[in-house]
Amino acid sequence: MECRKCGGRASINMRQHKLPLCRDHFIEWIPAQTQRAIESYNMFQFQDRVLVAVSGGKDSLALWDVLTGLGYRADGLYIDLGIESSEYSKQSRARTETFASSNGLTLITVRAADELGVGVPAAAALTRRGRGKSCSVCGLTKRYVMNQVALKNGYDILVTGHNLDDEAATLFGNTLNWQVGYLQRQWPALEARPGFVRKAKPFCRLYERETAAYAFLRSIDYIYQECPYAIGAKSIYHKDILNRMERDRPGAKLSFYLSFLRAKAWMRFAEAQARLEFSACPVCGAPTSADGLCSFCRLKERVHERIGVSERTHSYD
Amino acid sequence: MSAILLLREKRFEVRHGMTIRSAMLALDLEPTAYLPTRDKELLTDDEILRENDEIRLIAIISGGAAVSSEAR
């Protein structure tokens, strides 16, 4: 197969665009598409201070690579979740630190254990929220820490490496259950609100195989192994279903996601978000829709009760 | 008289002369979920498998910890 641009040997064929590209043209295409998404959804400007949430995986490291290559002022945030199984956190942290140091980039590291008293898997095991499955506690911890670190360090925007497969799988899951609140909030960029930093997903229109191919072709050393707690996760099940649709109908995932974004302009989702009222958490001050402590401080308090810690502090203060 | 597909620690022997895509489908592997490589070179999946080829498949799916779907 030949590269559409130069006629050389294609390294990847993007069936949904009917676009085969060689290595060099693909490596140019990814940043160009990312910049288009940044502009299309008004994500951020070159003068903004950008915080990239990096996990050591292909998407986040590729995103950091693309943004710095485009000329954005982007620092990284790594959250050490304390996943000891298969040395997952150790390996992912090492790759993130190596990427940052070899590219001369600034990396902020926060240990979940400094916040919770124990790592995420242990916290999940200690609480009902975890119920033996760490993903919910992991998601809550990441969202909380990312937001707090971005706000406290004065970043204009927090960006994550979510790709189109992530977004389509999320949309699929939320549609199956008609989660109107989540459907209403799903968008490539979320405005800042009191207590919440602005957020964006610059890779939201790129397929996961494209971000993986970019990381491979750029020789980015990312953690290849899957999070040991992701086995059996619903998001992966949904991705698998969508990939089967994509095989038979190239562009199915792209169409599903982009038509959703277009439809949002006129579909009347319940105004769930508008009705939510936030107040400040009495412990950490973060906005919360709950009465009393925010979800993270409730989780933390529960974990601390179990492990016998009494003081309420934040490691990143 | 065959080619090999490698996926993590697994090794699949397939007929040469077919495309990588056909070989993946025959093994019930979803072609959209893997990147085929030979000698650290990325390949399109219409590439014909040659005799004694060793193709390493990179699994691309990640996920698990829900971040995007939930309330912020």
PDB file of N, CA and C in Angstrom, chain A residues 129 143 167 170-171 173-175 177-187 190 201 260 264 269-270 272-273 276, chain B residues 66-72:
ATOM      1  N   ARG A 129     -16.717   1.696  48.341  1.00  0.00           N
ATOM      2  CA  ARG A 129     -16.644   2.240  46.986  1.00  0.00           C
ATOM      3  C   ARG A 129     -15.803   1.344  46.079  1.00  0.00           C
ATOM      4  N   ARG A 143      -9.092  12.155  39.339  1.00  0.00           N
ATOM      5  CA  ARG A 143      -9.835  13.396  39.042  1.00  0.00           C
ATOM      6  C   ARG A 143      -9.576  14.451  40.110  1.00  0.00           C
ATOM      7  N   GLU A 167     -13.425   7.936  24.162  1.00  0.00           N
ATOM      8  CA  GLU A 167     -14.631   8.768  24.149  1.00  0.00           C
ATOM      9  C   GLU A 167     -15.834   7.997  23.608  1.00  0.00           C
ATOM     10  N   THR A 170     -16.953   5.481  26.252  1.00  0.00           N
ATOM     11  CA  THR A 170     -17.663   6.193  27.319  1.00  0.00           C
ATOM     12  C   THR A 170     -19.074   6.550  26.858  1.00  0.00           C
ATOM     13  N   LEU A 171     -19.157   7.076  25.630  1.00  0.00           N
ATOM     14  CA  LEU A 171     -20.451   7.452  25.071  1.00  0.00           C
ATOM     15  C   LEU A 171     -21.363   6.231  24.951  1.00  0.00           C
ATOM     16  N   GLY A 173     -21.239   3.409  26.694  1.00  0.00           N
ATOM     17  CA  GLY A 173     -21.661   2.972  28.030  1.00  0.00           C
ATOM     18  C   GLY A 173     -22.723   3.888  28.616  1.00  0.00           C
ATOM     19  N   ASN A 174     -22.518   5.186  28.437  1.00  0.00           N
ATOM     20  CA  ASN A 174     -23.484   6.144  28.991  1.00  0.00           C
ATOM     21  C   ASN A 174     -24.807   6.135  28.231  1.00  0.00           C
ATOM     22  N   THR A 175     -24.737   5.806  26.940  1.00  0.00           N
ATOM     23  CA  THR A 175     -25.968   5.729  26.148  1.00  0.00           C
ATOM     24  C   THR A 175     -26.767   4.472  26.505  1.00  0.00           C
ATOM     25  N   ASN A 177     -27.072   3.179  29.242  1.00  0.00           N
ATOM     26  CA  ASN A 177     -27.783   3.406  30.506  1.00  0.00           C
ATOM     27  C   ASN A 177     -28.477   4.770  30.570  1.00  0.00           C
ATOM     28  N   TRP A 178     -28.470   5.466  29.451  1.00  0.00           N
ATOM     29  CA  TRP A 178     -29.036   6.822  29.389  1.00  0.00           C
ATOM     30  C   TRP A 178     -28.643   7.671  30.594  1.00  0.00           C
ATOM     31  N   GLN A 179     -27.340   7.786  30.753  1.00  0.00           N
ATOM     32  CA  GLN A 179     -26.787   8.616  31.832  1.00  0.00           C
ATOM     33  C   GLN A 179     -26.768  10.058  31.337  1.00  0.00           C
ATOM     34  N   VAL A 180     -27.903  10.729  31.433  1.00  0.00           N
ATOM     35  CA  VAL A 180     -28.019  12.044  30.785  1.00  0.00           C
ATOM     36  C   VAL A 180     -27.052  13.075  31.360  1.00  0.00           C
ATOM     37  N   GLY A 181     -26.784  12.964  32.647  1.00  0.00           N
ATOM     38  CA  GLY A 181     -25.836  13.912  33.263  1.00  0.00           C
ATOM     39  C   GLY A 181     -24.460  13.766  32.649  1.00  0.00           C
ATOM     40  N   TYR A 182     -24.008  12.526  32.516  1.00  0.00           N
ATOM     41  CA  TYR A 182     -22.691  12.290  31.920  1.00  0.00           C
ATOM     42  C   TYR A 182     -22.700  12.651  30.438  1.00  0.00           C
ATOM     43  N   LEU A 183     -23.798  12.315  29.750  1.00  0.00           N
ATOM     44  CA  LEU A 183     -23.889  12.640  28.322  1.00  0.00           C
ATOM     45  C   LEU A 183     -23.829  14.146  28.117  1.00  0.00           C
ATOM     46  N   GLN A 184     -24.437  14.858  29.025  1.00  0.00           N
ATOM     47  CA  GLN A 184     -24.423  16.304  28.868  1.00  0.00           C
ATOM     48  C   GLN A 184     -23.032  16.893  29.071  1.00  0.00           C
ATOM     49  N   ARG A 185     -22.268  16.280  29.965  1.00  0.00           N
ATOM     50  CA  ARG A 185     -20.926  16.826  30.249  1.00  0.00           C
ATOM     51  C   ARG A 185     -19.874  16.360  29.256  1.00  0.00           C
ATOM     52  N   GLN A 186     -20.152  15.314  28.501  1.00  0.00           N
ATOM     53  CA  GLN A 186     -19.108  14.788  27.602  1.00  0.00           C
ATOM     54  C   GLN A 186     -18.881  15.742  26.440  1.00  0.00           C
ATOM     55  N   TRP A 187     -17.693  16.299  26.386  1.00  0.00           N
ATOM     56  CA  TRP A 187     -17.332  17.276  25.363  1.00  0.00           C
ATOM     57  C   TRP A 187     -15.803  17.364  25.312  1.00  0.00           C
ATOM     58  N   LEU A 190     -13.966  21.253  28.645  1.00  0.00           N
ATOM     59  CA  LEU A 190     -14.915  21.660  29.686  1.00  0.00           C
ATOM     60  C   LEU A 190     -14.435  22.966  30.300  1.00  0.00           C
ATOM     61  N   LYS A 201      -9.365  17.453  25.935  1.00  0.00           N
ATOM     62  CA  LYS A 201      -8.882  16.155  25.425  1.00  0.00           C
ATOM     63  C   LYS A 201      -8.457  16.346  23.970  1.00  0.00           C
ATOM     64  N   PHE A 260     -22.544  12.456  17.689  1.00  0.00           N
ATOM     65  CA  PHE A 260     -23.014  12.803  19.035  1.00  0.00           C
ATOM     66  C   PHE A 260     -22.680  14.265  19.345  1.00  0.00           C
ATOM     67  N   LYS A 264     -25.449  17.211  19.958  1.00  0.00           N
ATOM     68  CA  LYS A 264     -25.587  17.914  21.239  1.00  0.00           C
ATOM     69  C   LYS A 264     -26.066  19.350  21.055  1.00  0.00           C
ATOM     70  N   PHE A 269     -30.923  17.201  26.113  1.00  0.00           N
ATOM     71  CA  PHE A 269     -30.648  16.375  27.276  1.00  0.00           C
ATOM     72  C   PHE A 269     -31.195  17.073  28.516  1.00  0.00           C
ATOM     73  N   ALA A 270     -31.502  16.278  29.509  1.00  0.00           N
ATOM     74  CA  ALA A 270     -31.948  16.859  30.773  1.00  0.00           C
ATOM     75  C   ALA A 270     -30.862  17.807  31.286  1.00  0.00           C
ATOM     76  N   ALA A 272     -29.290  18.262  33.738  1.00  0.00           N
ATOM     77  CA  ALA A 272     -28.837  17.730  35.027  1.00  0.00           C
ATOM     78  C   ALA A 272     -27.723  18.572  35.623  1.00  0.00           C
ATOM     79  N   GLN A 273     -26.784  18.952  34.768  1.00  0.00           N
ATOM     80  CA  GLN A 273     -25.636  19.710  35.259  1.00  0.00           C
ATOM     81  C   GLN A 273     -26.073  21.055  35.817  1.00  0.00           C
ATOM     82  N   LEU A 276     -27.351  20.941  39.301  1.00  0.00           N
ATOM     83  CA  LEU A 276     -26.446  20.585  40.390  1.00  0.00           C
ATOM     84  C   LEU A 276     -25.938  21.836  41.089  1.00  0.00           C
TER      85      LEU A 276
ATOM     86  N   ALA B  66     -12.036   4.642  34.944  1.00  0.00           N
ATOM     87  CA  ALA B  66     -12.898   5.630  34.315  1.00  0.00           C
ATOM     88  C   ALA B  66     -12.536   7.018  34.774  1.00  0.00           C
ATOM     89  N   VAL B  67     -12.209   7.870  33.862  1.00  0.00           N
ATOM     90  CA  VAL B  67     -11.927   9.260  34.210  1.00  0.00           C
ATOM     91  C   VAL B  67     -12.868  10.158  33.433  1.00  0.00           C
ATOM     92  N   SER B  68     -13.013   9.859  32.140  1.00  0.00           N
ATOM     93  CA  SER B  68     -13.731  10.803  31.293  1.00  0.00           C
ATOM     94  C   SER B  68     -15.225  10.778  31.525  1.00  0.00           C
ATOM     95  N   SER B  69     -15.755   9.637  31.979  1.00  0.00           N
ATOM     96  CA  SER B  69     -17.209   9.496  31.954  1.00  0.00           C
ATOM     97  C   SER B  69     -17.878  10.099  33.179  1.00  0.00           C
ATOM     98  N   GLU B  70     -17.107  10.312  34.208  1.00  0.00           N
ATOM     99  CA  GLU B  70     -17.767  10.624  35.461  1.00  0.00           C
ATOM    100  C   GLU B  70     -17.756  12.110  35.765  1.00  0.00           C
ATOM    101  N   ALA B  71     -18.555  12.450  36.743  1.00  0.00           N
ATOM    102  CA  ALA B  71     -18.678  13.848  37.133  1.00  0.00           C
ATOM    103  C   ALA B  71     -17.327  14.366  37.574  1.00  0.00           C
ATOM    104  N   ARG B  72     -17.058  15.617  37.312  1.00  0.00           N
ATOM    105  CA  ARG B  72     -15.793  16.163  37.771  1.00  0.00           C
ATOM    106  C   ARG B  72     -15.996  17.007  39.000  1.00  0.00           C
TER     107      ARG B  72
END
